[in-house]
CSV table of C-alpha atoms in Angstrom, one decimal:
chain,number,residue,atom,x,y,z
K,1432,MET,CA,0.0,0.0,0.1
K,1433,ALA,CA,1.4,3.0,-1.0
K,1434,ALA,CA,1.2,4.7,2.7
K,1435,ARG,CA,2.5,8.5,2.9
K,1436,LEU,CA,3.6,8.4,-0.9
K,1437,SER,CA,0.2,9.7,-2.3
K,1438,GLU,CA,1.0,13.2,-0.3
K,1439,PRO,CA,1.4,15.7,-3.7
K,1440,GLN,CA,4.8,17.3,-3.4
K,1441,PRO,CA,4.0,20.9,-3.4
K,1442,LEU,CA,2.0,19.8,0.2
K,1443,LEU,CA,5.1,17.7,1.3
K,1444,ALA,CA,7.5,21.1,0.2
K,1445,LEU,CA,5.5,23.1,2.4
K,1446,VAL,CA,5.0,20.9,5.5
K,1447,GLU,CA,8.7,21.2,4.9
K,1448,ALA,CA,9.3,25.1,4.9
K,1449,LEU,CA,6.9,25.2,7.5
K,1450,ARG,CA,9.4,23.1,9.9
K,1451,ARG,CA,12.0,25.6,9.6
K,1452,LEU,CA,10.3,27.8,12.2
K,1453,PRO,CA,11.3,27.8,16.2
K,1454,GLY,CA,9.4,25.5,18.0
K,1455,VAL,CA,7.2,23.7,15.0
K,1456,GLY,CA,8.2,20.5,14.6
K,1457,GLU,CA,6.2,18.0,12.1
K,1458,ARG,CA,3.2,17.0,13.4
K,1459,THR,CA,2.3,21.2,13.9
K,1460,ALA,CA,3.7,21.8,10.7
K,1461,SER,CA,1.2,19.1,8.4
K,1462,ARG,CA,-1.5,21.1,11.1
K,1463,MET,CA,-0.2,24.3,9.7
K,1464,ALA,CA,-0.3,23.1,6.4
K,1465,TYR,CA,-3.8,21.7,6.3
K,1466,HIS,CA,-5.5,24.7,7.8
K,1467,LEU,CA,-3.7,27.3,5.1
K,1468,LEU,CA,-4.7,24.9,2.1
K,1469,GLN,CA,-8.3,24.0,3.6
K,1470,HIS,CA,-9.4,27.1,5.4
K,1471,ASP,CA,-7.3,30.4,4.6
K,1472,LEU,CA,-6.2,30.3,1.2
K,1473,GLN,CA,-5.8,33.6,1.6
K,1474,GLY,CA,-3.7,33.9,4.4
K,1475,ALA,CA,-1.6,31.1,2.7
K,1476,GLN,CA,-0.8,33.9,-0.7
K,1477,HIS,CA,-0.1,36.8,2.5
K,1478,LEU,CA,2.2,35.1,4.5
K,1479,GLY,CA,4.4,34.2,1.2
K,1480,ARG,CA,3.7,37.9,0.1
K,1481,ALA,CA,4.7,39.1,3.3
K,1482,LEU,CA,7.6,36.6,3.5
K,1483,SER,CA,9.8,37.6,0.3
K,1484,GLU,CA,8.4,41.6,1.1
K,1485,ALA,CA,10.5,41.1,4.3
K,1486,VAL,CA,13.4,39.1,2.9
K,1487,SER,CA,14.0,42.1,-0.1
K,1488,ARG,CA,13.1,45.2,2.5
K,1489,LEU,CA,14.2,44.7,5.7
K,1490,ARG,CA,18.5,45.3,6.6
K,1491,HIS,CA,20.0,46.2,10.1
K,1492,CYS,CA,20.1,50.0,11.2
K,1493,ASP,CA,23.7,51.0,10.4
K,1494,GLN,CA,23.7,52.7,14.1
K,1495,CYS,CA,21.9,50.1,15.9
K,1496,ASN,CA,21.5,46.9,14.1
K,1497,SER,CA,17.7,46.3,14.8
K,1498,PHE,CA,15.2,45.0,11.7
K,1499,THR,CA,14.9,48.5,9.7
K,1500,GLU,CA,13.9,49.8,5.8
K,1501,ALA,CA,16.1,52.5,5.9
K,1502,THR,CA,19.8,53.0,6.6
K,1503,LEU,CA,18.9,54.3,10.1
K,1504,CYS,CA,15.9,53.4,11.8
K,1505,GLY,CA,13.3,55.1,13.3
K,1506,THR,CA,14.4,55.3,17.0
K,1507,CYS,CA,18.4,56.0,16.1
K,1508,GLN,CA,16.5,58.9,13.4
K,1509,HIS,CA,14.5,60.4,16.5
K,1510,PRO,CA,15.6,64.1,17.3
K,1511,GLU,CA,14.3,63.5,21.4
K,1512,ARG,CA,16.6,60.4,22.1
K,1513,ASP,CA,19.0,61.2,24.4
K,1514,SER,CA,22.5,59.7,22.2
K,1515,SER,CA,24.4,60.0,25.6
K,1516,LEU,CA,22.7,56.8,26.9
K,1517,LEU,CA,23.2,53.5,25.4
K,1518,CYS,CA,21.2,50.2,26.3
K,1519,ILE,CA,22.3,47.0,25.3
K,1520,VAL,CA,19.8,44.1,24.3
K,1521,GLU,CA,20.1,40.6,23.2
K,1522,THR,CA,17.0,40.9,20.5
K,1523,PRO,CA,14.8,43.7,18.9
K,1524,ALA,CA,11.8,41.9,21.0
K,1525,ASP,CA,13.4,43.1,24.5
K,1526,GLN,CA,14.0,46.4,23.1
K,1527,ASN,CA,10.4,46.5,22.6
K,1528,SER,CA,9.9,45.2,26.5
K,1529,ILE,CA,12.0,48.5,27.6
K,1530,GLU,CA,10.5,50.9,25.1
K,1531,ALA,CA,7.4,49.4,26.9
K,1532,THR,CA,8.1,50.9,30.3
K,1533,HIS,CA,8.0,54.6,28.1
K,1534,GLY,CA,10.8,55.3,31.3
K,1535,TYR,CA,14.1,54.9,28.7
K,1536,SER,CA,14.9,57.8,26.4
K,1537,GLY,CA,18.3,56.6,25.1
K,1538,LEU,CA,19.1,54.7,22.2
K,1539,TYR,CA,20.0,50.9,21.9
K,1540,TYR,CA,22.2,48.4,20.2
K,1541,VAL,CA,20.5,45.4,19.3
K,1542,LEU,CA,23.2,42.5,19.6
K,1543,MET,CA,20.8,40.0,18.0
K,1544,GLY,CA,22.1,37.2,20.0
K,1545,ARG,CA,24.1,36.3,22.8
K,1546,LEU,CA,27.2,34.0,23.6
K,1547,ALA,CA,26.5,30.8,23.8
K,1548,PRO,CA,30.1,28.8,23.1
K,1549,LEU,CA,28.3,25.9,22.6
K,1550,GLU,CA,26.3,27.3,19.8
K,1551,GLY,CA,29.1,28.6,18.1
K,1552,MET,CA,27.8,32.2,18.7
K,1553,GLY,CA,31.4,34.0,20.0
K,1554,PRO,CA,32.5,37.6,20.0
K,1555,ALA,CA,33.1,37.1,16.3
K,1556,GLU,CA,30.2,36.5,15.6
K,1557,LEU,CA,28.0,38.7,17.6
K,1558,ASP,CA,30.6,41.3,16.3
K,1559,PHE,CA,30.8,42.9,19.2
K,1560,ASP,CA,33.5,45.0,17.4
K,1561,ARG,CA,30.9,47.1,16.4
K,1562,ALA,CA,29.0,47.0,19.2
K,1563,LEU,CA,32.3,48.8,20.9
K,1564,ALA,CA,32.3,51.1,17.9
K,1565,ARG,CA,29.4,52.3,18.3
K,1566,ALA,CA,29.6,52.8,22.6
K,1567,THR,CA,33.0,54.5,22.0
K,1568,ASN,CA,31.6,57.3,19.4
K,1569,GLY,CA,32.6,59.9,21.8
K,1570,PHE,CA,28.8,60.7,22.1
K,1571,VAL,CA,28.0,58.2,24.7
K,1572,LYS,CA,28.8,58.4,28.6
K,1573,GLU,CA,26.8,55.5,29.8
K,1574,VAL,CA,26.4,51.6,28.5
K,1575,ILE,CA,23.3,49.9,30.6
K,1576,LEU,CA,23.6,46.2,29.9
K,1577,ALA,CA,19.9,45.1,29.4
K,1578,THR,CA,20.9,41.4,28.1
K,1579,SER,CA,19.2,38.6,29.9
K,1580,PHE,CA,19.6,36.9,33.2
K,1581,THR,CA,20.3,33.8,31.9
K,1582,ALA,CA,23.7,32.3,31.8
K,1583,GLU,CA,24.1,33.1,28.3
K,1584,GLY,CA,22.8,36.3,29.0
K,1585,GLU,CA,25.1,37.1,32.3
K,1586,THR,CA,28.5,36.0,30.3
K,1587,THR,CA,27.5,38.6,27.5
K,1588,ALA,CA,26.9,41.2,29.9
K,1589,HIS,CA,30.0,40.3,31.7
K,1590,TYR,CA,32.2,40.2,28.3
K,1591,LEU,CA,30.9,43.3,26.8
K,1592,SER,CA,31.1,45.0,30.7
K,1593,GLU,CA,35.3,44.4,30.9
K,1594,ALA,CA,35.8,45.4,27.5
K,1595,LEU,CA,33.6,48.6,27.7
K,1596,ARG,CA,35.0,49.7,31.7
K,1597,SER,CA,38.5,49.0,29.5
K,1598,LYS,CA,37.7,52.1,27.5
K,1599,GLY,CA,36.6,54.6,30.4
K,1600,LEU,CA,32.7,54.4,30.1
K,1601,LYS,CA,30.6,53.7,32.5
K,1602,VAL,CA,28.9,50.6,32.6
K,1603,THR,CA,25.4,49.8,34.5
K,1604,ARG,CA,23.5,46.4,34.2
K,1605,LEU,CA,19.7,46.1,34.2
K,1606,ALA,CA,18.9,45.8,38.4
K,1607,ARG,CA,17.9,42.2,39.6
K,1608,GLY,CA,15.5,41.3,42.7
K,1609,VAL,CA,11.5,40.7,43.2
K,1610,PRO,CA,9.5,41.5,40.3
K,1611,ALA,CA,6.6,44.2,41.0
K,1612,GLY,CA,3.6,42.1,42.4
K,1613,SER,CA,4.8,39.4,43.4
K,1614,GLU,CA,4.7,37.6,47.1
K,1615,LEU,CA,7.9,36.6,48.5
K,1616,GLU,CA,6.8,33.4,49.4
K,1617,TYR,CA,6.5,32.9,45.7
K,1618,VAL,CA,9.6,34.3,44.3
K,1619,ASP,CA,12.6,31.8,44.0
K,1620,ALA,CA,15.6,31.1,46.1
K,1621,GLY,CA,17.9,32.5,44.0
K,1622,THR,CA,15.6,35.6,43.1
K,1623,VAL,CA,15.3,36.3,46.8
K,1624,ALA,CA,19.5,36.0,47.1
K,1625,TRP,CA,20.0,38.5,44.9
K,1626,ALA,CA,17.4,40.6,45.7
K,1627,LEU,CA,18.8,40.4,49.7
K,1628,MET,CA,22.2,41.0,48.7
K,1629,GLU,CA,21.6,44.3,46.5
K,1630,ARG,CA,18.9,45.5,48.9
K,1631,LYS,CA,18.8,49.5,49.4
K,1632,PRO,CA,18.2,52.3,51.7
K,1633,THR,CA,14.5,53.3,51.4
V,242,MET,CA,9.0,57.8,23.0
V,243,ALA,CA,8.0,56.6,19.8
V,244,ALA,CA,7.6,53.0,21.2
V,245,ARG,CA,6.2,50.4,18.9
V,246,LEU,CA,6.1,53.2,16.0
V,247,SER,CA,9.5,52.2,15.1
V,248,GLU,CA,9.2,48.6,14.2
V,249,PRO,CA,9.8,48.5,10.2
V,250,GLN,CA,6.5,47.7,8.1
V,251,PRO,CA,7.4,44.7,6.1
V,252,LEU,CA,8.3,42.6,9.9
V,253,LEU,CA,4.9,44.1,11.1
V,254,ALA,CA,3.2,42.5,8.3
V,255,LEU,CA,5.3,39.7,8.8
V,256,VAL,CA,4.2,39.1,12.2
V,257,GLU,CA,0.7,39.9,11.3
V,258,ALA,CA,0.6,36.9,8.3
V,259,LEU,CA,2.1,34.6,10.5
V,260,ARG,CA,-0.2,35.0,13.4
V,261,ARG,CA,-2.9,33.3,11.0
V,262,LEU,CA,-1.0,29.6,11.4
V,263,PRO,CA,-3.4,27.9,13.7
V,264,GLY,CA,-2.2,28.1,17.2
V,265,VAL,CA,0.3,31.3,16.9
V,266,GLY,CA,-0.2,33.7,19.1
V,267,GLU,CA,1.7,37.5,18.9
V,268,ARG,CA,4.3,36.3,21.1
V,269,THR,CA,5.4,33.1,19.0
V,270,ALA,CA,4.7,35.0,15.7
V,271,SER,CA,7.6,37.6,16.9
V,272,ARG,CA,9.6,35.3,17.9
V,273,MET,CA,9.3,33.5,14.4
V,274,ALA,CA,9.8,36.7,12.3
V,275,TYR,CA,12.9,37.7,14.3
V,276,HIS,CA,14.4,34.0,14.0
V,277,LEU,CA,13.9,33.8,10.1
V,278,LEU,CA,15.6,37.4,9.7
V,279,GLN,CA,18.4,37.0,12.0
V,280,HIS,CA,19.3,33.2,11.2
V,281,ASP,CA,17.6,31.6,8.0
V,282,LEU,CA,16.9,34.1,5.3
V,283,GLN,CA,17.6,31.4,3.2
V,284,GLY,CA,14.5,29.3,5.2
V,285,ALA,CA,11.8,32.1,4.7
V,286,GLN,CA,12.7,32.3,1.0
V,287,HIS,CA,11.8,28.8,1.2
V,288,LEU,CA,8.7,29.4,2.7
V,289,GLY,CA,7.8,31.9,0.8
V,290,ARG,CA,7.9,29.5,-2.1
V,291,ALA,CA,6.4,26.6,-0.6
V,292,LEU,CA,2.8,29.2,0.2
V,293,SER,CA,2.7,30.1,-3.4
V,294,GLU,CA,3.4,26.5,-5.3
V,295,ALA,CA,1.1,25.2,-2.8
V,296,VAL,CA,-1.2,27.6,-3.1
V,297,SER,CA,-1.4,28.0,-6.7
V,298,ARG,CA,-0.4,23.8,-7.6
V,299,LEU,CA,-2.8,21.9,-5.3
V,300,ARG,CA,-6.5,21.6,-5.4
V,301,HIS,CA,-8.7,18.6,-4.5
V,302,CYS,CA,-8.9,15.1,-5.6
V,303,ASP,CA,-12.0,14.7,-7.6
V,304,GLN,CA,-13.1,11.4,-6.0
V,305,CYS,CA,-11.4,11.5,-2.4
V,306,ASN,CA,-11.7,14.9,-1.6
V,307,SER,CA,-7.8,15.2,-0.2
V,308,PHE,CA,-5.2,17.4,-1.6
V,309,THR,CA,-3.4,16.5,-4.8
V,310,GLU,CA,-2.1,18.0,-7.9
V,311,ALA,CA,-3.5,16.1,-10.5
V,312,THR,CA,-7.6,15.4,-11.0
V,313,LEU,CA,-7.5,12.5,-8.8
V,314,CYS,CA,-5.0,11.6,-6.3
V,315,GLY,CA,-2.3,8.7,-5.8
V,316,THR,CA,-4.3,6.9,-3.5
V,317,CYS,CA,-7.6,6.9,-6.2
V,318,GLN,CA,-5.4,6.0,-8.8
V,319,HIS,CA,-3.7,2.9,-6.9
V,320,PRO,CA,-5.0,-0.3,-9.5
V,321,GLU,CA,-5.0,-1.8,-6.1
V,322,ARG,CA,-7.0,-0.6,-4.1
V,323,ASP,CA,-10.2,-1.9,-3.2
V,324,SER,CA,-13.0,0.3,-4.4
V,325,SER,CA,-15.5,-1.5,-2.5
V,326,LEU,CA,-14.6,-0.5,0.9
V,327,LEU,CA,-15.0,3.8,1.2
V,328,CYS,CA,-13.4,5.0,4.6
V,329,ILE,CA,-14.7,8.7,5.2
V,330,VAL,CA,-12.2,10.7,7.5
V,331,GLU,CA,-11.8,14.3,9.1
V,332,THR,CA,-8.3,15.1,7.3
V,333,PRO,CA,-5.4,13.8,5.7
V,334,ALA,CA,-3.8,13.6,8.6
V,335,ASP,CA,-6.2,11.1,9.8
V,336,GLN,CA,-5.8,9.4,6.5
V,337,ASN,CA,-2.4,9.2,7.0
V,338,SER,CA,-3.2,7.3,10.4
V,339,ILE,CA,-4.9,4.6,8.7
V,340,GLU,CA,-2.3,4.3,5.8
V,341,ALA,CA,0.1,4.7,8.9
V,342,THR,CA,-1.2,0.9,9.9
V,343,HIS,CA,-0.6,-1.2,6.3
V,344,GLY,CA,-3.6,-2.6,7.2
V,345,TYR,CA,-6.2,-0.8,5.1
V,346,SER,CA,-7.1,-0.6,1.3
V,347,GLY,CA,-9.5,0.1,0.6
V,348,LEU,CA,-10.6,3.7,-0.6
V,349,TYR,CA,-11.3,6.9,1.3
V,350,TYR,CA,-13.1,9.7,1.5
V,351,VAL,CA,-11.7,13.1,3.7
V,352,LEU,CA,-14.3,15.5,4.5
V,353,MET,CA,-11.9,18.1,5.4
V,354,GLY,CA,-13.4,18.9,8.6
V,355,ARG,CA,-16.5,18.2,11.0
V,356,LEU,CA,-19.6,19.0,11.8
V,357,ALA,CA,-19.6,21.7,14.4
V,358,PRO,CA,-22.8,24.2,14.0
V,359,LEU,CA,-21.0,26.5,16.8
V,360,GLU,CA,-18.2,27.2,14.4
V,361,GLY,CA,-20.9,27.4,11.3
V,362,MET,CA,-19.8,23.9,10.0
V,363,GLY,CA,-22.8,22.2,9.1
V,364,PRO,CA,-24.1,19.7,6.5
V,365,ALA,CA,-23.8,22.0,3.8
V,366,GLU,CA,-20.3,23.6,4.6
V,367,LEU,CA,-19.1,20.4,4.6
V,368,ASP,CA,-20.9,18.8,1.2
V,369,PHE,CA,-22.3,16.2,2.5
V,370,ASP,CA,-24.2,15.7,-0.6
V,371,ARG,CA,-21.2,14.8,-2.3
V,372,ALA,CA,-19.7,12.6,0.0
V,373,LEU,CA,-23.1,10.4,0.2
V,374,ALA,CA,-22.8,10.4,-3.8
V,375,ARG,CA,-18.9,9.0,-3.8
V,376,ALA,CA,-20.4,6.1,-1.1
V,377,THR,CA,-23.8,5.7,-3.5
V,378,ASN,CA,-21.5,5.2,-6.5
V,379,GLY,CA,-22.6,1.1,-7.2
V,380,PHE,CA,-18.9,-0.1,-6.3
V,381,VAL,CA,-18.9,1.2,-2.3
V,382,LYS,CA,-20.6,-2.0,-0.3
V,383,GLU,CA,-18.8,-0.7,2.8
V,384,VAL,CA,-18.9,2.4,4.4
V,385,ILE,CA,-16.3,2.7,7.2
V,386,LEU,CA,-16.3,6.1,10.0
V,387,ALA,CA,-13.3,7.0,11.1
V,388,THR,CA,-13.9,10.4,12.6
V,389,SER,CA,-12.9,11.2,15.9
V,390,PHE,CA,-14.0,9.9,19.1
V,391,THR,CA,-14.7,13.6,20.0
V,392,ALA,CA,-18.3,15.2,20.6
V,393,GLU,CA,-17.5,16.3,17.0
V,394,GLY,CA,-16.7,14.1,15.6
V,395,GLU,CA,-19.4,11.1,16.8
V,396,THR,CA,-21.7,13.7,15.7
V,397,THR,CA,-20.6,13.2,12.3
V,398,ALA,CA,-20.4,9.7,12.3
V,399,HIS,CA,-23.6,9.3,13.2
V,400,TYR,CA,-25.1,12.1,10.7
V,401,LEU,CA,-23.7,10.1,8.1
V,402,SER,CA,-24.2,6.7,9.3
V,403,GLU,CA,-27.8,7.7,9.1
V,404,ALA,CA,-28.0,8.8,5.8
V,405,LEU,CA,-25.6,6.0,4.2
V,406,ARG,CA,-27.6,3.1,5.9
V,407,SER,CA,-30.8,4.5,4.5
V,408,LYS,CA,-29.6,4.2,0.9
V,409,GLY,CA,-28.9,0.3,1.8
V,410,LEU,CA,-25.3,0.6,2.2
V,411,LYS,CA,-23.3,-1.4,5.2
V,412,VAL,CA,-21.9,0.9,7.9
V,413,THR,CA,-19.5,0.3,10.2
V,414,ARG,CA,-16.8,2.4,13.0
V,415,LEU,CA,-14.0,2.0,14.1
V,416,ALA,CA,-13.7,0.4,17.0
V,417,ARG,CA,-13.5,2.0,20.5
V,418,GLY,CA,-11.2,0.4,23.6
V,419,VAL,CA,-8.6,0.4,25.5
V,420,PRO,CA,-5.1,1.4,23.5
V,421,ALA,CA,-2.7,-1.0,22.8
V,422,GLY,CA,0.2,-0.9,25.4
V,423,SER,CA,-1.7,0.9,27.5
V,424,GLU,CA,-2.1,-0.7,31.2
V,425,LEU,CA,-5.5,-0.1,32.3
V,426,GLU,CA,-4.7,1.8,35.9
V,427,TYR,CA,-3.8,4.8,33.6
V,428,VAL,CA,-6.8,4.6,30.9
V,429,ASP,CA,-9.6,6.9,31.7
V,430,ALA,CA,-12.8,5.7,33.3
V,431,GLY,CA,-14.5,6.6,29.8
V,432,THR,CA,-12.4,4.2,27.8
V,433,VAL,CA,-13.0,1.5,29.8
V,434,ALA,CA,-16.6,1.7,30.3
V,435,TRP,CA,-16.8,1.9,26.4
V,436,ALA,CA,-14.1,-1.1,26.4
V,437,LEU,CA,-16.5,-2.9,28.7
V,438,MET,CA,-19.3,-2.3,27.0
V,439,GLU,CA,-17.9,-3.8,23.6
V,440,ARG,CA,-16.4,-6.5,25.2
V,441,LYS,CA,-15.6,-9.7,22.7
V,442,PRO,CA,-15.7,-13.1,22.7
V,443,THR,CA,-11.8,-14.8,22.8
């Protein structure tokens, strides 16, 4: 019996292509393909167009390395941004998190990753030289390291911190502590330990 | 501060398009978009092409309603398939599950959905008339209802069963019972109840 032989080639190719999305395995990819083809042909065409548009039109901002259509992104071009403050983040999603606070008016540099030697992501792959050149352009007075508080994010922050301080820049890191709105009882011990160590006078 | 205003339009369009995939929310869509643009540009182009290929080349099989490139799918065209047996399934994925048993040599009809009145899927939307016409073509002797054992799948099976039996066809349903390899202790009570009711002489 010709089991899966009967699946038409364009369907197999679509499932294979969908599997390259992060977190999508074979079963999910099949479900997505069937859904698009059966219930949302327009959505499939739409996604196809959006992909080729994004690939052809997006580039990295010359200054902050985030995605943009122009040479410089909207944030870097904004006249009211404080160019003496530079916040280094791992991804554009992290940048959005900081923007969502409405409490930061400086500029950004987006690493587009974090040090992960086991995955072959070293300082060269992340182009740390470019990040350092951006921070030492003469305008920046303080660099805020806003990489994640994971082992890899901490390593990245440590590495950048050493390099930036050797150039005479003020380097700070986001505060560690108990999350807003949380009850101590339910906060993990590591976080409470940090909050204790970095306690502040009121 | 121009918060998310700074995200370039092709990126927003791509995130919006990815959200149309089943089970993908805004955060996942963003993560997928960043991943494709940063780490897998080739994958993005590949997916874009696969989508337009699939949309333009795939159609429904004239006989079984599954996806195919030709008028008739490979299974329907297969000379050794038993045309007196017709298995009705909800989706091509369900058809694959049956094929994977290597224990069925008949033909299929794929409903491409199941009765779900609350979602506006009635007998007309599923084109039950076409399914009935397929089953009453004169060659089919037995129709095996292999819809899911959910409330909606059961309703679909019940509806089809009534209609098919009134045309004088033999109608059967997949057996309900304890899954192969499972210990009774861990099987839910509903399944054990069915297995008891439908117990068989050994």
